[in-house]
XYZ file of C-alpha atoms in Angstrom:
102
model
C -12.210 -9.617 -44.662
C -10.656 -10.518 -47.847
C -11.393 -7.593 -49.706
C -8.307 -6.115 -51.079
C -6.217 -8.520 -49.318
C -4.979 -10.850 -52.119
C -2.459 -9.792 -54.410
C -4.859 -10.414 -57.664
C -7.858 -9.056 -58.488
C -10.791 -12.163 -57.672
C -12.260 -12.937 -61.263
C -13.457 -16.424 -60.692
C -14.898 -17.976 -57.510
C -16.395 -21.548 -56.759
C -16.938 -23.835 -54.249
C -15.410 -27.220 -54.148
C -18.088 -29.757 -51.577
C -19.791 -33.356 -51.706
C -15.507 -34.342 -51.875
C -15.371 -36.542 -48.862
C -12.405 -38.832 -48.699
C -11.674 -37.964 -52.220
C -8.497 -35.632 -53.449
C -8.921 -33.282 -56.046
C -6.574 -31.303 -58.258
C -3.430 -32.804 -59.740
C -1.822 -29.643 -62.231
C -0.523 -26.679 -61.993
C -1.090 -23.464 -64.368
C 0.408 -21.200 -66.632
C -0.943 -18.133 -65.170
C -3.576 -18.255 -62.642
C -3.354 -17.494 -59.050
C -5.808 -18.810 -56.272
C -6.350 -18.294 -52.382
C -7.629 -21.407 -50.832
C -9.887 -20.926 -47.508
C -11.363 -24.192 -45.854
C -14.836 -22.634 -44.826
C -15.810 -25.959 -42.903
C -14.055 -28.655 -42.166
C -10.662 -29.927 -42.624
C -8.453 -30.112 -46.550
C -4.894 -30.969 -46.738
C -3.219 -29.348 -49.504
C -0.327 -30.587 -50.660
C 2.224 -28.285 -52.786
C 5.267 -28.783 -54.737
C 7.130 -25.817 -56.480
C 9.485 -27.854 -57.960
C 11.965 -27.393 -55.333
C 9.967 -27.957 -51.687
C 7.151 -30.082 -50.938
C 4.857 -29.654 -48.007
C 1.311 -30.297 -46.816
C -0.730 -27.563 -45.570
C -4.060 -27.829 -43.605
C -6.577 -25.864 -43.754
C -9.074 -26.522 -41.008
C -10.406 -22.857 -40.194
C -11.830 -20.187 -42.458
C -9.269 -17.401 -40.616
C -6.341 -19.720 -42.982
C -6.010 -18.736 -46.644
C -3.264 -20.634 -48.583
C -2.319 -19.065 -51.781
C -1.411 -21.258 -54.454
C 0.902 -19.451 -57.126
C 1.001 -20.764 -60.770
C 3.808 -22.789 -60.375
C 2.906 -24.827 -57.511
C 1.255 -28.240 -58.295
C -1.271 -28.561 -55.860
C -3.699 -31.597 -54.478
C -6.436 -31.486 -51.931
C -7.423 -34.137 -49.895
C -11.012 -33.578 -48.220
C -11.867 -34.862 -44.796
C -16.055 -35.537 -44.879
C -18.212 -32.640 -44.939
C -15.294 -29.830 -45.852
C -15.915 -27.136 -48.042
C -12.898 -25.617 -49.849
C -13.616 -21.740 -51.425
C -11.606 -21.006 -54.632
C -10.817 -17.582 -55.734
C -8.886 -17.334 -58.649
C -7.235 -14.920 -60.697
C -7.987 -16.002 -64.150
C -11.499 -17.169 -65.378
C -11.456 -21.213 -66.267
C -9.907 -21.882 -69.064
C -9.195 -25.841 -69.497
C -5.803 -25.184 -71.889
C -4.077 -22.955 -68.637
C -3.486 -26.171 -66.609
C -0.412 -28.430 -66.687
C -1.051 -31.546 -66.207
C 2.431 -32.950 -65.517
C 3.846 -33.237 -61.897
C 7.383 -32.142 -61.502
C 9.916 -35.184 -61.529
């Protein structure tokens, strides 16, 4: 149970699905914090801080990944996977960066 596990209060929540073979994301934000939970199938997310990079997968809903604000983050969907978002801002198109660490 999630409830009162995250350290952010869930504002916004969506589903991410139809993304086979495709990768999504590509930014970062200014403020908003998510937790990531594969709820079928298999995502690799991949995550640079800046500093480290490294590829998670998420392949059972018992794994939550939580992506802080400064971690630019892809996800690369294997067919049929379903990737839950919560998030700890509502959408707001001017929070994202855009730009990839060098």
């Amino acid at each position: 149970m999630l409830q009162n596990s995250l350290p952010f209060e869930v504002v916004r929540t969506y589903w991410i699905y139809g993304a086979d073979g495709k990768t999504r994301g590509g930014h970062r934000h200014v403020h908003t914090r998510q937790a990531l939970v594969a709820v079928s199938g298999k995502i690799v997310v991949s995550m640079n801080d800046g500093v480290t990079n490294e590829a998670i997968e998420l392949d059972h809903p018992s794994k939550c990944l939580l992506v802080e604000p400064k971690d630019w983050h892809t996800m690369t969907f294997e067919a049929g996977a379903v990737l839950l978002v919560m998030s700890s801002h509502p959408y707001d198109r001017s929070e994202y960066i855009d730009t990839p660490y060098e």
